[in-house]
Amino acid sequence: MSFIVAVDGPAGSGKGTVTKLIGDKLKLVTFDTGAMYRAISYHMLQEKISVDDIESVKKMLDEIDIKLDFSTGSQVLFLNGQKLVTELRTKEVNEIVSPVSHIPEVRAAMVKLQRKLAEGQNVIMEGRDIGTAVFPNAAVKIYLDASAEERAKRRLKQNLENNITNMSYEEILESINKRDENDKNSDISPLRKADDAIVVDSSNLTIDQVTDKIIKIINDKKKMIKLEKKIYSEMPESAFKHATLWSIKHAMLLFFYWPVYRLKVVNKQYVPKDGAYIICANHLNMLDALAVVCSNKRKVRFLCKDEIFKNKILRGVLKTADTIPINREKNDIESMKRTIKGLKNGDLLGIFPEGTRRGLEKNVKVKNGAAFFALKSKVKVIPLGIQGSFKPFTKVKLVYGEPLDFSEYYGKEKDKETLDKVSDIIMDNIIMLTNKEK
Ligand code: DC
């Protein structure tokens, strides 16, 4: 699978320089998408195609052939076989490239081409719409910004280095402000930060500092991806091996748990020997899920926030019981799929509807996840009241209630009111059981 870094931001924010440096350091293919819009502009100038002549633009887009060559380590662009370098940076091209890049047909063709060219590669791509339109699922999205004043200063310095002296600082600043305004307010792919992009402001940073900052963001993300792979890896096993392995693992867990906590289970008969069910319990302590797992011969697969998986030892324990990681920061589709698949396969799941330890005491709103899965997968909920101080060498009491049947609500898992109602019924039953047989 390819790894994509999207870098967007206004002109003069340093995208080009920084992206190239990072690409070289991290061995990512470095795409400069502005060059592609410049190539189209160059071609339109050559062929005298007006920006308003959409039919001719469309025809040109059908016929044109843009290729990128990276064999020298940097992007070299070929248009219909002709290598273009200085041609892309002329005053004439500069003048029309912005309107050209706002032609919807041009944008659509470029986005398509950019996706195709990046296929299967590890890429850092810079532009204006990479994180929002070209690769909305990029692994890393950076929005590189700098104040208009700083960008004007940089442009002035660049101009002087190239003996261009026809614009004062004030004129450059005015033109940058105008262009920003245009880019941000354009109807077609306006320049905007993707919601999940990380903003890096380069105004007061050196190139090296910006580069290091972004490299750190990329490396952190790579580490996270590696960790997620570990968290989500599943060993395919035969049903027999699975059952045998579980007996051994269960015995091991009990071996460690039993000497520390005395487990007392009331109404064990309410946990059927097979079939899909969801056990919903109050959440007192980090170790209460383990109490439920240890006291059941059947494997209880809990849903647990993925942060806990970061700890190597805990990860081992959690994976032993096939715990399902859930990222609560986002809509964790992967986790939902696993839960639904588990229920389809007849698993016994464990969920703490409070979502956090002692949530009720903290007045935290009950989460609707358990209700959602019960209605979506058409399974009964087994309420469970957990009692205990969880101080070592004390008793932990688990009181099960009769499975709750929500069949009258099946198919209504998208209705918030229904979910709230079902969640309340579940929670009321749990609370009742926590007060039972003290
Ligand atoms: O980054 P640059 O100055 O070479 O870009 C040239 C023009 O192309 C500029 O007006 C912005 C536009 N552009 C765009 O609209 N979308 C991109 N992904 C890249 C550049």
Coordinates of C-alpha atoms and ligand atoms in Angstrom, one line a residue:
M1 CA 0.0 0.0 0.0
S2 CA 1.3 3.4 -0.8
F3 CA 2.1 6.1 1.7
I4 CA 1.0 9.6 0.8
V5 CA 2.0 12.9 2.3
A6 CA -0.1 15.8 1.1
V7 CA 1.4 19.3 1.4
D8 CA -0.9 22.2 0.6
G9 CA -0.7 25.9 1.2
P10 CA -0.5 29.3 -0.4
A11 CA 2.2 30.5 -2.8
G12 CA 5.4 31.4 -1.1
S13 CA 4.9 29.3 2.0
G14 CA 8.0 27.3 1.1
K15 CA 6.2 24.2 0.0
G16 CA 8.4 23.5 -3.0
T17 CA 11.7 23.7 -1.2
V18 CA 10.6 21.9 1.9
T19 CA 8.8 19.1 0.0
K20 CA 11.8 18.4 -2.0
L21 CA 14.1 18.2 1.0
I22 CA 11.7 15.9 2.8
G23 CA 11.2 13.7 -0.2
D24 CA 15.0 13.2 -0.6
K25 CA 15.5 12.5 3.1
L26 CA 12.6 10.0 3.5
K27 CA 12.9 8.5 0.0
L28 CA 9.4 9.7 -1.1
V29 CA 8.7 10.5 -4.7
T30 CA 8.3 14.3 -4.8
F31 CA 5.5 15.7 -6.9
D32 CA 5.2 19.3 -7.8
T33 CA 1.6 19.6 -9.1
G34 CA 1.9 23.3 -9.8
A35 CA 4.2 22.4 -12.7
M36 CA 1.4 20.4 -14.3
Y37 CA -0.9 23.5 -14.3
R38 CA 2.0 25.5 -15.6
A39 CA 2.6 23.0 -18.4
I40 CA -1.1 23.2 -19.5
S41 CA -0.8 27.1 -19.4
Y42 CA 2.4 26.9 -21.5
H43 CA 0.6 24.7 -24.0
M44 CA -2.4 27.0 -24.2
L45 CA -0.2 30.0 -24.8
Q46 CA 1.7 28.1 -27.6
E47 CA -1.6 26.9 -29.2
K48 CA -3.3 30.3 -28.5
I49 CA -6.2 28.6 -26.7
S50 CA -8.1 31.1 -24.6
V51 CA -9.1 30.4 -21.0
D52 CA -12.7 31.1 -22.0
D53 CA -12.8 28.7 -25.0
I54 CA -13.9 25.7 -23.0
E55 CA -14.5 23.5 -26.1
S56 CA -10.9 24.0 -27.2
V57 CA -9.7 23.4 -23.7
K58 CA -11.6 20.1 -23.5
K59 CA -10.2 19.0 -26.9
M60 CA -6.7 19.9 -25.8
L61 CA -7.0 18.0 -22.5
D62 CA -8.0 14.9 -24.5
E63 CA -5.0 15.2 -26.8
I64 CA -2.3 16.4 -24.4
D65 CA 0.2 14.0 -22.9
I66 CA 2.0 14.9 -19.7
K67 CA 4.6 12.6 -18.3
L68 CA 6.8 13.0 -15.2
D69 CA 10.3 11.6 -15.0
F70 CA 12.0 11.1 -11.7
S71 CA 15.1 9.2 -12.8
T72 CA 17.4 12.2 -12.0
G73 CA 15.9 12.4 -8.4
S74 CA 13.8 15.4 -9.2
Q75 CA 10.6 15.8 -11.2
V76 CA 11.1 16.6 -14.8
L77 CA 8.0 17.3 -16.9
F78 CA 7.5 16.2 -20.5
L79 CA 4.6 17.6 -22.5
N80 CA 3.9 15.7 -25.7
G81 CA 7.5 14.5 -25.5
Q82 CA 9.0 17.9 -25.0
K83 CA 11.0 18.5 -21.8
L84 CA 9.8 21.7 -20.1
V85 CA 11.9 23.4 -17.4
T86 CA 12.4 27.2 -17.8
E87 CA 9.3 27.3 -20.0
L88 CA 7.2 26.7 -17.0
R89 CA 8.4 29.7 -15.1
T90 CA 8.1 32.5 -17.6
K91 CA 6.2 35.8 -16.9
E92 CA 3.5 34.8 -19.5
V93 CA 2.9 31.5 -17.8
N94 CA 2.8 33.1 -14.4
E95 CA 0.1 35.4 -15.6
I96 CA -2.3 32.8 -16.9
V97 CA -1.6 29.9 -14.7
S98 CA -4.1 30.9 -11.9
P99 CA -7.1 31.4 -14.3
V100 CA -6.1 28.2 -16.1
S101 CA -6.0 26.3 -12.8
H102 CA -9.5 27.5 -12.1
I103 CA -11.1 25.9 -15.2
P104 CA -13.1 22.9 -13.8
E105 CA -12.2 20.6 -16.7
V106 CA -8.5 21.3 -16.2
R107 CA -8.7 20.6 -12.5
A108 CA -10.7 17.4 -13.0
A109 CA -8.1 16.1 -15.6
M110 CA -5.1 17.1 -13.4
V111 CA -6.6 15.5 -10.2
K112 CA -7.1 12.3 -12.2
L113 CA -3.7 12.3 -13.7
Q114 CA -2.0 13.1 -10.3
R115 CA -3.8 10.1 -8.7
K116 CA -2.7 7.9 -11.6
L117 CA 0.9 9.0 -11.6
A118 CA 1.2 8.4 -7.8
E119 CA -0.3 4.9 -7.9
G120 CA 1.5 2.3 -5.9
Q121 CA 4.3 4.7 -4.8
N122 CA 5.3 6.4 -1.6
V123 CA 4.8 10.0 -2.3
I124 CA 5.0 13.5 -1.0
M125 CA 2.9 15.8 -3.2
E126 CA 2.6 19.5 -3.0
G127 CA -0.1 21.8 -4.3
R128 CA -3.3 23.5 -3.3
D129 CA -5.9 20.7 -3.2
I130 CA -3.9 17.6 -2.5
G131 CA -5.3 16.9 1.0
T132 CA -8.8 18.0 0.1
A133 CA -9.4 16.7 -3.5
V134 CA -6.5 14.6 -4.9
F135 CA -5.8 12.4 -1.8
P136 CA -8.5 13.0 0.8
N137 CA -7.3 9.8 2.5
A138 CA -3.6 10.7 2.6
A139 CA -1.7 9.3 5.6
V140 CA -0.3 12.8 6.4
K141 CA -1.7 16.1 5.5
I142 CA 0.2 19.3 6.1
Y143 CA -1.0 22.8 5.5
L144 CA 2.1 24.9 5.2
D145 CA 1.3 28.6 5.9
A146 CA 3.2 31.8 6.3
S147 CA 2.1 35.4 6.8
A148 CA 1.6 37.4 3.6
E149 CA 4.3 39.8 4.8
E150 CA 6.8 37.0 5.2
R151 CA 5.9 35.6 1.8
A152 CA 6.3 39.0 0.2
K153 CA 9.7 39.4 1.8
R154 CA 10.8 35.9 0.4
R155 CA 9.5 36.8 -3.1
L156 CA 11.3 40.1 -3.0
K157 CA 14.6 38.3 -2.0
Q158 CA 14.1 35.7 -4.8
N159 CA 13.4 38.4 -7.3
L160 CA 16.5 40.4 -6.4
E161 CA 18.6 37.2 -6.6
N162 CA 17.3 36.8 -10.2
N163 CA 17.9 40.5 -11.0
I164 CA 14.1 41.2 -11.2
T165 CA 13.6 44.7 -9.8
N166 CA 10.4 45.8 -11.3
M167 CA 8.2 45.3 -8.2
S168 CA 8.6 46.9 -4.8
Y169 CA 7.9 45.1 -1.5
E170 CA 4.5 46.9 -1.2
E171 CA 3.5 45.9 -4.7
I172 CA 4.4 42.3 -4.1
L173 CA 2.5 42.2 -0.8
E174 CA -0.5 43.6 -2.6
S175 CA -0.4 41.1 -5.3
I176 CA 0.0 38.2 -2.8
N177 CA -3.0 39.4 -0.8
K178 CA -5.0 39.6 -4.0
R179 CA -4.0 36.2 -5.0
D180 CA -4.8 34.7 -1.6
E181 CA -8.2 36.3 -1.7
N182 CA -8.8 34.8 -5.2
D183 CA -7.5 31.3 -4.2
K184 CA -9.5 31.1 -1.0
N185 CA -12.7 32.4 -2.5
S186 CA -12.7 30.6 -5.7
D187 CA -15.8 28.5 -6.5
I188 CA -13.6 25.8 -7.9
S189 CA -11.3 24.0 -5.5
P190 CA -10.7 27.0 -3.2
L191 CA -7.5 26.8 -1.2
R192 CA -8.5 25.6 2.2
K193 CA -7.0 23.5 4.9
A194 CA -8.3 19.9 5.0
D195 CA -10.1 19.3 8.4
D196 CA -7.5 16.7 9.4
A197 CA -4.5 18.6 8.1
I198 CA -1.8 19.8 10.5
V199 CA -0.9 23.5 10.1
V200 CA 2.7 24.3 10.0
D201 CA 3.4 28.1 10.1
S202 CA 6.8 28.8 8.5
S203 CA 6.7 32.6 9.1
N204 CA 9.3 32.5 11.9
L205 CA 11.1 29.2 11.0
T206 CA 14.1 28.4 8.9
I207 CA 13.8 25.9 6.1
D208 CA 15.6 23.3 8.3
Q209 CA 13.2 23.8 11.2
V210 CA 10.2 23.4 8.9
T211 CA 11.6 20.3 7.3
D212 CA 12.4 18.8 10.7
K213 CA 9.0 19.6 12.0
I214 CA 7.2 17.9 9.1
I215 CA 9.6 14.9 9.1
K216 CA 8.7 14.4 12.8
I217 CA 5.0 14.5 12.0
I218 CA 5.5 11.9 9.2
N219 CA 7.7 9.6 11.3
D220 CA 5.1 9.7 14.2
K221 CA 2.4 8.8 11.7
K222 CA 4.5 5.9 10.4
K223 CA 5.0 4.6 13.9
M224 CA 1.3 4.9 14.5
I225 CA 0.5 3.0 11.3
K226 CA 2.9 0.2 12.4
L227 CA 1.3 0.1 15.8
E228 CA -2.2 -0.1 14.3
K229 CA -1.0 -3.0 12.1
K230 CA 0.1 -4.8 15.2
I231 CA -3.1 -3.9 17.0
Y232 CA -5.3 -5.1 14.2
S233 CA -3.4 -8.1 13.1
E234 CA -5.4 -11.3 13.5
M235 CA -4.0 -14.8 13.3
P236 CA -6.1 -17.0 11.0
E237 CA -6.8 -20.2 13.0
S238 CA -8.9 -23.2 12.5
A239 CA -11.9 -23.4 14.8
F240 CA -10.4 -26.3 16.7
K241 CA -7.1 -24.6 17.2
H242 CA -8.9 -21.5 18.2
A243 CA -10.9 -23.3 20.9
T244 CA -7.9 -25.2 22.2
L245 CA -5.8 -22.1 22.3
W246 CA -8.5 -20.2 24.1
S247 CA -8.7 -22.9 26.8
I248 CA -4.9 -22.5 27.4
K249 CA -5.0 -18.8 27.3
H250 CA -8.0 -18.7 29.6
A251 CA -6.3 -20.9 32.1
M252 CA -3.2 -18.6 32.0
L253 CA -5.3 -15.5 32.6
L254 CA -7.1 -17.2 35.5
F255 CA -3.7 -18.3 37.0
F256 CA -2.7 -14.7 37.3
Y257 CA -6.1 -13.2 38.2
W258 CA -7.4 -15.7 40.7
P259 CA -4.7 -15.2 43.5
V260 CA -5.3 -11.5 43.4
Y261 CA -9.1 -11.3 43.2
R262 CA -11.8 -13.7 44.5
L263 CA -14.4 -13.9 41.8
K264 CA -18.0 -14.5 42.8
V265 CA -20.4 -15.0 39.9
V266 CA -24.2 -14.8 40.5
N267 CA -26.7 -16.0 37.8
K268 CA -24.1 -17.5 35.6
Q269 CA -27.0 -19.4 33.8
Y270 CA -27.9 -16.1 32.0
V271 CA -24.8 -16.4 29.9
P272 CA -25.7 -18.9 27.2
K273 CA -23.1 -21.5 26.1
D274 CA -23.2 -20.3 22.5
G275 CA -24.7 -17.8 20.2
A276 CA -24.1 -14.0 19.8
Y277 CA -24.8 -11.8 22.8
I278 CA -23.5 -8.6 24.2
I279 CA -22.6 -8.4 27.9
C280 CA -23.1 -4.8 29.1
A281 CA -21.6 -3.9 32.4
N282 CA -20.8 -1.0 34.6
H283 CA -17.1 0.0 34.5
L284 CA -15.4 0.4 37.8
N285 CA -11.8 -0.4 37.2
M286 CA -9.2 -1.2 34.5
L287 CA -9.3 -4.8 35.7
D288 CA -13.1 -5.4 35.6
A289 CA -13.1 -6.5 32.0
L290 CA -10.5 -9.1 32.9
A291 CA -12.8 -10.3 35.8
V292 CA -15.6 -10.9 33.2
V293 CA -13.2 -12.7 30.8
C294 CA -11.7 -14.9 33.6
S295 CA -15.0 -15.9 35.1
N296 CA -16.4 -17.1 31.7
K297 CA -15.4 -20.2 30.0
R298 CA -16.7 -18.7 26.8
K299 CA -14.4 -16.1 25.3
V300 CA -15.8 -12.6 26.0
R301 CA -14.4 -10.1 23.5
F302 CA -14.4 -6.6 24.9
L303 CA -14.3 -3.4 23.0
C304 CA -11.5 -1.3 24.3
K305 CA -10.0 2.1 23.4
D306 CA -7.0 1.6 21.2
E307 CA -4.7 3.8 23.3
I308 CA -4.4 0.9 25.8
F309 CA -3.0 -1.3 23.0
K310 CA 0.1 1.0 22.9
N311 CA 1.4 -0.7 26.0
K312 CA 3.2 -3.9 24.9
I313 CA 2.2 -6.0 28.0
L314 CA -1.4 -4.9 28.0
R315 CA -1.5 -5.5 24.3
G316 CA -0.5 -9.1 24.8
V317 CA -3.3 -9.6 27.4
L318 CA -5.9 -7.8 25.3
K319 CA -5.0 -9.8 22.2
T320 CA -5.2 -13.0 24.2
A321 CA -9.0 -12.4 24.5
D322 CA -9.4 -11.1 21.0
T323 CA -10.3 -7.6 22.3
I324 CA -11.5 -5.3 19.6
P325 CA -9.6 -1.9 19.6
I326 CA -11.7 1.2 19.1
N327 CA -10.5 4.6 18.2
R328 CA -12.9 7.0 19.9
E329 CA -11.4 10.1 18.2
K330 CA -13.0 9.1 14.9
N331 CA -15.8 7.1 13.4
D332 CA -13.9 3.9 13.7
I333 CA -15.3 1.9 10.8
E334 CA -12.7 -0.9 11.1
S335 CA -13.8 -1.5 14.7
M336 CA -17.5 -1.5 13.8
K337 CA -16.9 -4.0 11.0
R338 CA -15.1 -6.3 13.4
T339 CA -17.8 -6.0 16.0
I340 CA -20.6 -6.8 13.6
K341 CA -18.6 -9.6 12.0
G342 CA -17.9 -11.0 15.5
L343 CA -21.6 -11.0 16.3
K344 CA -22.4 -12.6 13.0
N345 CA -19.9 -15.4 13.9
G346 CA -21.7 -16.0 17.2
D347 CA -19.2 -14.2 19.5
L348 CA -19.9 -13.1 23.0
L349 CA -19.0 -9.4 23.2
G350 CA -18.4 -7.2 26.2
I351 CA -19.2 -3.4 26.2
F352 CA -19.1 -0.8 28.9
P353 CA -21.9 1.6 27.9
E354 CA -20.5 4.2 30.2
G355 CA -17.5 4.4 27.9
T356 CA -15.3 5.4 30.7
R357 CA -14.6 4.2 34.3
R358 CA -17.2 5.3 36.8
G359 CA -18.9 7.2 34.0
L360 CA -22.2 7.4 35.8
E361 CA -20.7 8.9 38.9
K362 CA -19.0 11.4 36.6
N363 CA -22.3 12.1 34.9
V364 CA -20.9 11.1 31.5
K365 CA -23.6 10.5 28.9
V366 CA -24.1 6.8 28.2
K367 CA -22.7 5.8 24.9
N368 CA -25.1 4.3 22.3
G369 CA -22.6 1.8 20.8
A370 CA -24.0 -1.3 22.7
A371 CA -27.6 -0.4 21.7
F372 CA -26.5 0.2 18.1
F373 CA -24.8 -3.2 17.8
A374 CA -27.7 -5.0 19.5
L375 CA -30.2 -3.6 17.1
K376 CA -28.0 -3.8 14.0
S377 CA -27.0 -7.4 14.7
K378 CA -30.3 -8.4 16.2
V379 CA -28.8 -9.8 19.4
K380 CA -29.8 -9.8 23.1
V381 CA -28.0 -7.8 25.7
I382 CA -26.9 -9.5 29.0
P383 CA -26.8 -6.9 31.7
L384 CA -24.1 -7.3 34.3
G385 CA -23.6 -5.5 37.6
I386 CA -20.0 -5.5 38.8
Q387 CA -19.3 -4.9 42.5
G388 CA -15.9 -4.6 44.2
S389 CA -13.2 -2.2 45.3
F390 CA -10.6 -3.9 43.1
K391 CA -8.1 -3.6 45.9
P392 CA -5.8 -6.7 45.7
F393 CA -7.0 -9.7 47.6
T394 CA -10.6 -8.6 47.8
K395 CA -13.8 -10.0 46.3
V396 CA -15.1 -9.1 42.9
K397 CA -18.8 -9.9 42.5
L398 CA -20.4 -10.3 39.1
V399 CA -24.2 -10.3 39.0
Y400 CA -25.8 -11.2 35.6
G401 CA -29.3 -10.3 34.7
E402 CA -31.7 -12.0 32.3
P403 CA -30.8 -11.3 28.6
L404 CA -32.7 -8.3 27.4
D405 CA -34.7 -8.7 24.2
F406 CA -34.9 -5.5 22.0
S407 CA -36.5 -7.2 18.9
E408 CA -39.2 -4.6 18.8
Y409 CA -36.5 -2.0 18.0
Y410 CA -34.6 -4.1 15.4
G411 CA -33.9 -2.1 12.2
K412 CA -34.1 1.2 14.1
E413 CA -30.4 1.4 14.8
K414 CA -30.1 4.7 13.0
D415 CA -32.7 6.4 15.1
K416 CA -31.1 8.4 17.9
E417 CA -34.2 8.5 20.1
T418 CA -34.5 4.7 19.9
L419 CA -30.8 4.2 20.7
D420 CA -31.1 6.5 23.7
K421 CA -34.1 4.6 24.9
V422 CA -32.4 1.2 24.5
S423 CA -29.2 2.5 26.2
D424 CA -31.3 3.8 29.1
I425 CA -33.0 0.4 29.6
I426 CA -29.6 -1.3 29.5
M427 CA -28.1 1.1 32.0
D428 CA -31.1 0.8 34.3
N429 CA -30.7 -2.9 34.4
I430 CA -27.0 -2.7 35.1
I431 CA -27.6 -0.3 37.9
M432 CA -30.2 -2.5 39.5
L433 CA -27.7 -5.4 39.3
T434 CA -24.9 -3.4 41.0
N435 CA -27.2 -3.0 44.0
K436 CA -28.3 -6.6 44.2
E437 CA -27.0 -9.1 46.8
K438 CA -24.4 -6.8 48.2
Ligands
DC1 O1 2.8 26.2 -6.9 P1 2.9 26.9 -8.3 O2 3.1 28.4 -8.1 O3 3.8 26.3 -9.3 O4 1.4 26.7 -8.9 C1 1.1 27.3 -10.1 C2 -0.4 27.6 -10.1 O5 -1.2 26.4 -10.1 C3 -0.9 28.4 -9.0 O6 -1.8 29.5 -9.5 C4 -1.8 27.5 -8.2 C5 -2.1 26.4 -9.1 N1 -2.2 25.1 -8.5 C6 -3.4 24.6 -8.2 O7 -4.4 25.3 -8.4 N2 -3.5 23.4 -7.7 C7 -2.4 22.6 -7.4 N3 -2.6 21.4 -6.9 C8 -1.2 23.2 -7.7 C9 -1.1 24.4 -8.2

